[in-house]
Tab-separated table of C-alpha atoms in Angstrom:
chain	number	residue	atom	x	y	z
A	3	MET	CA	26.021	0.990	-13.963
A	4	ALA	CA	26.138	3.950	-16.372
A	5	LYS	CA	23.086	5.032	-18.341
A	6	GLN	CA	22.855	4.086	-22.004
A	7	ASN	CA	23.956	6.793	-24.430
A	8	ILE	CA	20.441	7.631	-25.625
A	9	ASP	CA	18.880	10.964	-26.541
A	10	TRP	CA	16.294	10.535	-23.777
A	11	ALA	CA	14.437	13.773	-24.503
A	12	ASN	CA	13.694	12.747	-28.089
A	13	ILE	CA	12.842	9.042	-27.983
A	14	GLY	CA	9.331	8.193	-29.086
A	15	PHE	CA	6.712	5.856	-27.675
A	16	GLY	CA	7.960	2.743	-29.444
A	17	TYR	CA	10.003	-0.432	-29.065
A	18	MET	CA	13.748	-0.466	-28.439
A	19	THR	CA	15.597	-3.691	-27.636
A	20	THR	CA	17.150	-3.737	-24.160
A	21	GLY	CA	19.692	-6.078	-22.583
A	22	GLU	CA	17.761	-8.867	-20.845
A	23	ARG	CA	14.276	-10.281	-20.535
A	24	PHE	CA	12.603	-13.000	-18.413
A	25	VAL	CA	11.211	-16.263	-19.838
A	26	SER	CA	9.334	-19.057	-18.061
A	27	ASN	CA	7.670	-22.097	-19.648
A	28	TYR	CA	4.635	-24.098	-18.523
A	29	LYS	CA	4.693	-27.797	-19.416
A	30	ASP	CA	3.329	-31.004	-17.870
A	31	GLY	CA	1.138	-29.002	-15.528
A	32	LYS	CA	3.766	-26.754	-13.917
A	33	TRP	CA	5.917	-23.677	-14.455
A	34	ASP	CA	9.691	-23.973	-14.604
A	35	ASP	CA	11.913	-21.645	-12.577
A	36	GLY	CA	12.349	-19.221	-15.461
A	37	VAL	CA	15.548	-17.631	-16.775
A	38	MET	CA	16.927	-14.253	-17.725
A	39	THR	CA	18.129	-14.188	-21.327
A	40	THR	CA	19.639	-11.783	-23.846
A	41	ASP	CA	17.785	-13.524	-26.695
A	42	ALA	CA	14.922	-11.295	-27.852
A	43	SER	CA	13.448	-13.856	-30.244
A	44	VAL	CA	10.508	-16.222	-29.622
A	45	THR	CA	10.403	-19.703	-31.192
A	46	ILE	CA	7.087	-21.584	-31.136
A	47	SER	CA	5.200	-24.247	-33.076
A	48	GLU	CA	3.419	-23.185	-36.263
A	49	CYS	CA	0.318	-24.647	-34.605
A	50	ALA	CA	0.748	-22.780	-31.295
A	51	GLY	CA	-2.435	-21.885	-29.451
A	52	VAL	CA	-1.631	-18.177	-29.668
A	53	LEU	CA	-1.425	-18.345	-33.478
A	54	GLN	CA	-4.537	-20.460	-33.992
A	55	TYR	CA	-6.959	-19.169	-31.361
A	56	ALA	CA	-5.422	-15.956	-29.960
A	57	GLN	CA	-4.847	-17.406	-26.497
A	58	THR	CA	-2.792	-14.566	-25.050
A	59	CYS	CA	-2.956	-11.801	-22.442
A	60	PHE	CA	-0.584	-9.067	-21.315
A	61	GLU	CA	0.090	-6.242	-18.891
A	62	GLY	CA	1.642	-2.781	-19.164
A	63	MET	CA	3.530	-0.917	-16.462
A	64	LYS	CA	6.477	1.437	-15.991
A	65	ALA	CA	9.682	1.877	-14.020
A	66	TYR	CA	10.772	5.399	-13.080
A	67	GLU	CA	13.817	7.174	-11.739
A	68	THR	CA	12.558	9.330	-8.881
A	69	CYS	CA	13.712	12.790	-7.860
A	70	ASN	CA	16.044	11.217	-5.278
A	71	GLY	CA	17.674	8.871	-7.778
A	72	LYS	CA	15.852	5.665	-6.871
A	73	ILE	CA	14.380	3.309	-9.456
A	74	VAL	CA	10.816	2.251	-8.663
A	75	VAL	CA	7.873	0.369	-10.159
A	76	PHE	CA	4.290	1.529	-9.575
A	77	ARG	CA	1.847	-0.967	-7.981
A	78	PRO	CA	3.090	-4.170	-9.688
A	79	ASP	CA	0.942	-6.310	-7.361
A	80	LEU	CA	-2.170	-4.985	-9.098
A	81	ASN	CA	-0.790	-5.906	-12.507
A	82	ALA	CA	-0.088	-9.399	-11.174
A	83	GLN	CA	-3.657	-9.712	-9.927
A	84	ARG	CA	-5.132	-8.438	-13.187
A	85	MET	CA	-3.045	-10.898	-15.193
A	86	GLU	CA	-4.288	-13.690	-12.920
A	87	ASP	CA	-7.867	-12.638	-13.689
A	88	SER	CA	-7.090	-12.586	-17.424
A	89	CYS	CA	-5.507	-16.038	-17.322
A	90	LYS	CA	-8.438	-17.582	-15.489
A	91	ARG	CA	-10.924	-16.188	-18.034
A	92	LEU	CA	-8.840	-17.465	-20.972
A	93	GLU	CA	-8.221	-20.944	-19.452
A	94	MET	CA	-4.502	-20.246	-19.106
A	95	PRO	CA	-2.351	-21.274	-16.136
A	96	VAL	CA	-1.855	-18.510	-13.564
A	97	TYR	CA	1.687	-17.290	-13.072
A	98	PRO	CA	2.061	-16.872	-9.271
A	99	LYS	CA	1.697	-13.255	-8.161
A	100	GLU	CA	4.777	-13.259	-5.941
A	101	LYS	CA	6.914	-14.675	-8.764
A	102	PHE	CA	5.371	-12.150	-11.188
A	103	VAL	CA	6.465	-9.212	-9.021
A	104	GLU	CA	9.884	-10.775	-8.438
A	105	ALA	CA	10.399	-11.290	-12.180
A	106	VAL	CA	9.367	-7.700	-12.938
A	107	CYS	CA	11.906	-6.417	-10.405
A	108	ASN	CA	14.660	-8.666	-11.796
A	109	VAL	CA	14.040	-7.504	-15.369
A	110	VAL	CA	14.114	-3.831	-14.352
A	111	LYS	CA	17.265	-4.428	-12.296
A	112	ALA	CA	18.961	-6.138	-15.256
A	113	ASN	CA	18.057	-3.195	-17.530
A	114	ARG	CA	18.523	-0.342	-15.076
A	115	ASP	CA	20.936	1.401	-17.471
A	116	PHE	CA	17.923	1.786	-19.812
A	117	VAL	CA	15.818	3.550	-17.155
A	118	PRO	CA	15.660	7.171	-18.354
A	119	PRO	CA	17.057	9.836	-16.001
A	120	TYR	CA	14.655	11.770	-13.794
A	121	GLY	CA	13.360	14.933	-15.416
A	122	THR	CA	13.521	13.747	-19.035
A	123	GLY	CA	9.840	12.804	-19.149
A	124	ALA	CA	10.830	9.340	-20.377
A	125	THR	CA	10.310	6.043	-18.533
A	126	LEU	CA	11.070	2.340	-18.848
A	127	TYR	CA	7.971	0.535	-20.127
A	128	ILE	CA	7.516	-3.034	-18.851
A	129	ARG	CA	5.527	-5.602	-20.827
A	130	PRO	CA	4.679	-8.922	-19.118
A	131	TYR	CA	2.743	-11.288	-21.386
A	132	MET	CA	1.689	-14.916	-21.693
A	133	PHE	CA	0.635	-17.020	-24.659
A	134	GLY	CA	-0.273	-20.560	-25.632
A	135	SER	CA	2.936	-22.026	-27.067
A	136	GLY	CA	1.941	-25.682	-27.488
A	137	PRO	CA	0.381	-27.047	-30.706
A	138	VAL	CA	-3.442	-26.944	-30.805
A	139	ILE	CA	-5.551	-27.797	-33.853
A	140	GLY	CA	-8.892	-28.482	-32.157
A	141	VAL	CA	-10.635	-25.568	-30.450
A	142	LYS	CA	-9.383	-26.045	-26.896
A	143	PRO	CA	-6.815	-24.551	-24.521
A	144	SER	CA	-3.150	-25.196	-25.179
A	145	THR	CA	-1.279	-27.519	-22.821
A	146	GLU	CA	1.943	-25.472	-22.947
A	147	TYR	CA	2.487	-21.760	-22.289
A	148	GLN	CA	5.239	-19.184	-22.151
A	149	PHE	CA	5.375	-16.195	-19.794
A	150	ARG	CA	7.779	-13.414	-20.740
A	151	ILE	CA	8.698	-9.904	-19.605
A	152	PHE	CA	10.623	-7.384	-21.694
A	153	THR	CA	11.316	-3.684	-21.220
A	154	THR	CA	11.774	-0.750	-23.545
A	155	PRO	CA	12.513	2.912	-22.812
A	156	VAL	CA	9.766	5.209	-24.047
A	157	GLY	CA	9.508	8.947	-24.370
A	158	PRO	CA	6.778	11.133	-22.896
A	159	TYR	CA	3.401	10.274	-24.355
A	160	PHE	CA	2.773	13.965	-25.041
A	161	LYS	CA	5.515	15.984	-26.684
A	162	GLY	CA	5.077	19.666	-25.952
A	163	GLY	CA	2.433	19.203	-23.281
A	164	ALA	CA	-0.838	17.363	-22.848
A	165	LYS	CA	-3.133	19.153	-25.257
A	166	PRO	CA	-6.794	18.093	-25.183
A	167	ILE	CA	-7.808	15.586	-27.835
A	168	THR	CA	-10.929	15.123	-29.928
A	169	ILE	CA	-12.693	11.772	-29.887
A	170	LYS	CA	-15.717	10.276	-31.632
A	171	VAL	CA	-18.571	8.035	-30.538
A	172	SER	CA	-17.810	4.770	-32.277
A	173	ASP	CA	-20.272	2.763	-34.352
A	174	PHE	CA	-18.359	-0.364	-33.328
A	175	ASP	CA	-18.682	-2.290	-30.070
A	176	ARG	CA	-15.584	-2.813	-27.959
A	177	ALA	CA	-16.831	-5.761	-25.889
A	178	ALA	CA	-19.912	-7.959	-25.635
A	179	PRO	CA	-21.973	-8.220	-22.450
A	180	HIS	CA	-20.543	-11.109	-20.410
A	181	GLY	CA	-17.546	-11.162	-22.784
A	182	THR	CA	-13.850	-10.382	-22.233
A	183	GLY	CA	-13.911	-6.604	-21.901
A	184	HIS	CA	-12.897	-6.798	-18.235
A	185	ILE	CA	-9.599	-8.609	-18.907
A	186	LYS	CA	-6.440	-7.597	-20.768
A	187	ALA	CA	-6.711	-10.123	-23.584
A	188	GLY	CA	-4.838	-9.584	-26.823
A	189	LEU	CA	-7.978	-10.365	-28.796
A	190	ASN	CA	-9.718	-7.271	-27.346
A	191	TYR	CA	-7.050	-5.051	-28.848
A	192	ALA	CA	-7.061	-6.838	-32.201
A	193	MET	CA	-10.794	-6.165	-32.426
A	194	SER	CA	-10.226	-2.451	-31.719
A	195	LEU	CA	-7.655	-1.883	-34.471
A	196	HIS	CA	-10.099	-1.334	-37.320
A	197	ALA	CA	-12.102	1.104	-35.210
A	198	ILE	CA	-9.069	3.190	-34.219
A	199	VAL	CA	-7.630	3.228	-37.754
A	200	THR	CA	-11.043	4.399	-38.976
A	201	ALA	CA	-11.182	7.121	-36.305
A	202	HIS	CA	-7.698	8.363	-37.189
A	203	ALA	CA	-8.592	8.434	-40.888
A	204	GLU	CA	-11.567	10.628	-40.018
A	205	GLY	CA	-9.361	13.042	-38.049
A	206	PHE	CA	-10.113	11.881	-34.502
A	207	ASP	CA	-7.656	10.855	-31.793
A	208	GLU	CA	-9.691	8.098	-30.150
A	209	ASN	CA	-13.052	6.346	-29.917
A	210	MET	CA	-15.684	6.468	-27.217
A	211	TYR	CA	-17.341	3.060	-26.949
A	212	LEU	CA	-20.870	2.757	-25.612
A	213	ASP	CA	-22.285	-0.372	-23.998
A	214	ALA	CA	-23.078	-3.013	-26.607
A	215	ALA	CA	-26.443	-3.984	-25.118
A	216	THR	CA	-28.233	-0.603	-25.151
A	217	ARG	CA	-25.699	1.860	-26.629
A	218	THR	CA	-26.794	4.403	-24.029
A	219	LYS	CA	-23.967	4.164	-21.464
A	220	VAL	CA	-20.308	5.188	-21.649
A	221	GLU	CA	-17.785	2.361	-21.344
A	222	GLU	CA	-14.181	3.189	-22.346
A	223	THR	CA	-11.871	3.752	-25.303
A	224	GLY	CA	-9.775	1.084	-27.002
A	225	GLY	CA	-7.070	1.359	-24.340
A	226	ALA	CA	-8.114	3.696	-21.523
A	227	ASN	CA	-10.829	4.333	-18.937
A	228	PHE	CA	-12.885	7.531	-18.841
A	229	LEU	CA	-12.746	10.042	-16.010
A	230	PHE	CA	-15.294	12.867	-15.782
A	231	ILE	CA	-15.393	15.957	-13.570
A	232	THR	CA	-18.761	17.492	-12.681
A	233	LYS	CA	-19.267	21.247	-12.552
A	234	ASP	CA	-19.156	21.095	-8.754
A	235	GLY	CA	-15.838	19.194	-8.747
A	236	LYS	CA	-16.936	15.587	-8.232
A	237	VAL	CA	-14.822	12.903	-9.953
A	238	VAL	CA	-16.979	10.336	-11.765
A	239	THR	CA	-15.889	7.171	-13.586
A	240	PRO	CA	-18.125	4.724	-15.485
A	241	LYS	CA	-19.016	1.374	-13.939
A	242	SER	CA	-19.545	-1.709	-16.103
A	243	ASP	CA	-18.605	-5.387	-16.095
A	244	SER	CA	-17.211	-4.853	-19.619
A	245	ILE	CA	-14.639	-2.210	-18.631
A	246	LEU	CA	-11.007	-3.127	-18.004
A	247	PRO	CA	-10.177	-2.186	-14.368
A	248	SER	CA	-7.453	0.375	-15.028
A	249	ILE	CA	-4.804	0.575	-12.313
A	250	THR	CA	-4.219	4.228	-13.191
A	251	ARG	CA	-7.938	4.989	-12.886
A	252	ARG	CA	-8.171	3.285	-9.487
A	253	SER	CA	-5.115	5.206	-8.321
A	254	LEU	CA	-6.513	8.527	-9.541
A	255	MET	CA	-9.796	7.934	-7.725
A	256	TYR	CA	-7.877	7.279	-4.498
A	257	VAL	CA	-5.783	10.408	-5.038
A	258	ALA	CA	-8.922	12.473	-5.689
A	259	GLU	CA	-10.559	11.376	-2.439
A	260	HIS	CA	-7.631	11.036	-0.037
A	261	TYR	CA	-5.133	13.623	-1.314
A	262	LEU	CA	-7.355	16.300	-2.857
A	263	GLY	CA	-10.462	15.880	-0.688
A	264	LEU	CA	-12.769	15.504	-3.684
A	265	GLU	CA	-15.963	13.516	-3.808
A	266	VAL	CA	-15.635	10.441	-6.032
A	267	GLU	CA	-18.225	8.169	-7.589
A	268	GLN	CA	-18.091	5.056	-9.748
A	269	ARG	CA	-21.445	4.490	-11.435
A	270	GLU	CA	-23.174	3.939	-14.722
A	271	VAL	CA	-22.680	7.049	-16.865
A	272	TYR	CA	-25.320	7.629	-19.514
A	273	PHE	CA	-24.134	9.259	-22.713
A	274	ASP	CA	-26.968	11.812	-22.486
A	275	GLU	CA	-25.351	13.328	-19.382
A	276	VAL	CA	-21.825	13.663	-20.815
A	277	LYS	CA	-22.626	17.155	-22.113
A	278	ASP	CA	-23.161	18.301	-18.527
A	279	PHE	CA	-19.640	17.484	-17.280
A	280	ALA	CA	-17.003	20.215	-16.908
A	281	GLU	CA	-13.966	18.073	-17.749
A	282	CYS	CA	-13.201	14.727	-19.364
A	283	GLY	CA	-10.060	12.621	-19.510
A	284	LEU	CA	-8.790	9.219	-20.595
A	285	CYS	CA	-6.605	7.496	-18.029
A	286	GLY	CA	-4.037	4.746	-18.492
A	287	THR	CA	-0.404	3.752	-18.017
A	288	ALA	CA	0.965	5.521	-21.102
A	289	ALA	CA	-0.116	9.106	-20.461
A	290	VAL	CA	-1.659	8.927	-16.944
A	291	ILE	CA	-4.431	11.293	-18.148
A	292	SER	CA	-5.184	12.398	-21.710
A	293	PRO	CA	-7.515	15.417	-21.513
A	294	VAL	CA	-10.508	15.360	-23.858
A	295	GLY	CA	-11.682	18.692	-25.214
A	296	LYS	CA	-14.368	17.619	-27.663
A	297	ILE	CA	-16.553	14.605	-28.456
A	298	TYR	CA	-18.086	14.169	-31.890
A	299	ASP	CA	-21.373	12.286	-32.048
A	300	HIS	CA	-22.615	11.769	-35.614
A	301	GLY	CA	-22.758	15.428	-36.552
A	302	ASN	CA	-23.171	16.829	-33.053
A	303	GLU	CA	-20.303	18.160	-30.952
A	304	ILE	CA	-19.912	18.127	-27.181
A	305	CYS	CA	-17.395	20.768	-26.145
A	306	PHE	CA	-16.229	20.731	-22.533
A	307	PRO	CA	-15.867	24.022	-20.632
A	308	SER	CA	-12.207	23.137	-19.946
A	309	GLY	CA	-11.563	23.836	-23.638
A	310	MET	CA	-9.040	22.674	-26.243
A	311	GLU	CA	-5.942	24.504	-24.958
A	312	ASP	CA	-5.019	22.751	-21.722
A	313	MET	CA	-6.096	20.248	-19.084
A	314	GLY	CA	-8.988	21.322	-16.919
A	315	PRO	CA	-8.033	22.481	-13.390
A	316	VAL	CA	-9.199	19.349	-11.554
A	317	THR	CA	-7.705	17.028	-14.165
A	318	ARG	CA	-4.381	18.835	-13.829
A	319	LYS	CA	-4.393	18.505	-10.036
A	320	LEU	CA	-5.050	14.779	-10.385
A	321	TYR	CA	-2.279	14.407	-12.963
A	322	GLU	CA	0.284	16.380	-10.993
A	323	THR	CA	-0.487	14.582	-7.735
A	324	LEU	CA	-0.283	11.072	-9.161
A	325	THR	CA	2.887	11.770	-11.170
A	326	GLY	CA	4.320	13.442	-8.055
A	327	ILE	CA	3.727	10.192	-6.159
A	328	GLN	CA	5.301	8.130	-8.935
A	329	MET	CA	8.357	10.381	-9.142
A	330	GLY	CA	8.955	10.514	-5.379
A	331	LYS	CA	8.010	14.166	-4.868
A	332	ILE	CA	4.861	13.294	-2.879
A	333	GLU	CA	4.650	10.583	-0.232
A	334	ALA	CA	2.933	7.496	-1.617
A	335	PRO	CA	0.262	5.383	0.064
A	336	GLU	CA	1.682	2.265	1.668
A	337	GLY	CA	2.458	-0.464	-0.860
A	338	TRP	CA	2.151	1.660	-3.994
A	339	ILE	CA	5.869	1.983	-4.762
A	340	LYS	CA	8.178	-1.007	-5.260
A	341	GLU	CA	11.806	0.067	-5.040
A	342	ILE	CA	14.331	-1.784	-7.205
A	343	ASN	CA	17.444	-2.413	-5.111
C-alpha cells in the first residue's frame, strides 16, 4: 500500500482524519465483537453519561516506521493495563487487554498508508478512548459504553530541535490526595485547561504542579512526568499516588539503568531541592523528553546548569537511546516492540 501524498515534514501536531477506526459497544453487561468503520462520527444520547458526568478515559500511543521499514507500536500492553486501571477507578467496564492490543494493531494496519516514512520525524498517533454512551440523569455510572480507537499522523513535537522550555510553579492543584491523578481520566485534563491557558498567557510553556496536601513536593505537569538529573548523574523521578504512571517515564528509567549504567531513583522530590539538580525534563508520548531550562516561582527563577540552548548531556543520551529503540536502531528489551504485520 502506497503512502498518502502528505507533506510529512511540515504536518503539525494536530488531528487529521484517516481511513478506518475501531468501535466496540458495551450493552447488557458485555462487549460486542467490535467493527472497523470508515465513519468518523459519534452518535450518542443527549443524556449520555460522558456528557452529564464526564465518565470517560483515554490513552495515547504511537506507531512508527523503523529504519528497516517495519511498522511498530511501542509497549501497547502497558497502555492496555493503564486503561484497565482507569476504567476500574471510574466504574467503567474493562475492555480486555488482549483485545485492546489486537484492536490497536488492526487500526494501525488499516491505516498503514498514513504512517509517516522513517526519517521525517513524524509518527502515527493512536488514541484509544472509552466513554459512557447510555442515558444517565441520576449521578451513577452509565449502563452502556463505547470503546473506540482512531489514528492521526502528527509531525515532530519540536520543530527545529528540542529547545529547553520555561515553566512556572502553578497556584492551581492538578489532583486531590486520594483522587484521580493516577489515572488517565478526561476530567483531569479538563481541570488543567484553565491553568495551562493562564500559564501561556503569562509567557510560560507549562506548569509545575506541587502536591495538593502540603504544596512542598513536585508532582507533574498537566500532561507529563518530571525527570531530574543530579549533578553526579543520577536520574530521579518524583513518586506520588497522584501522579499518572507515564509509560515513557518508566521506559526512560529502564534505559537509564540498563542501557546507560546510570543510578536511578523514584522518590518524593521536595521543591526546595529542585534548585540543586543539573538537568530537568518533562517526559511523555508526544515529545519523549521536553528539556526544561528555567522554572519561575513567584518572582524567583531556578536556572538549570544545562541552560536554555539545548538538552543537557544526560537528558540527550536518554532521548537518543529511547528513540533509537523505538526506531529500530537499538535492540529493544523483550516485549517492548509490537510489530504490525
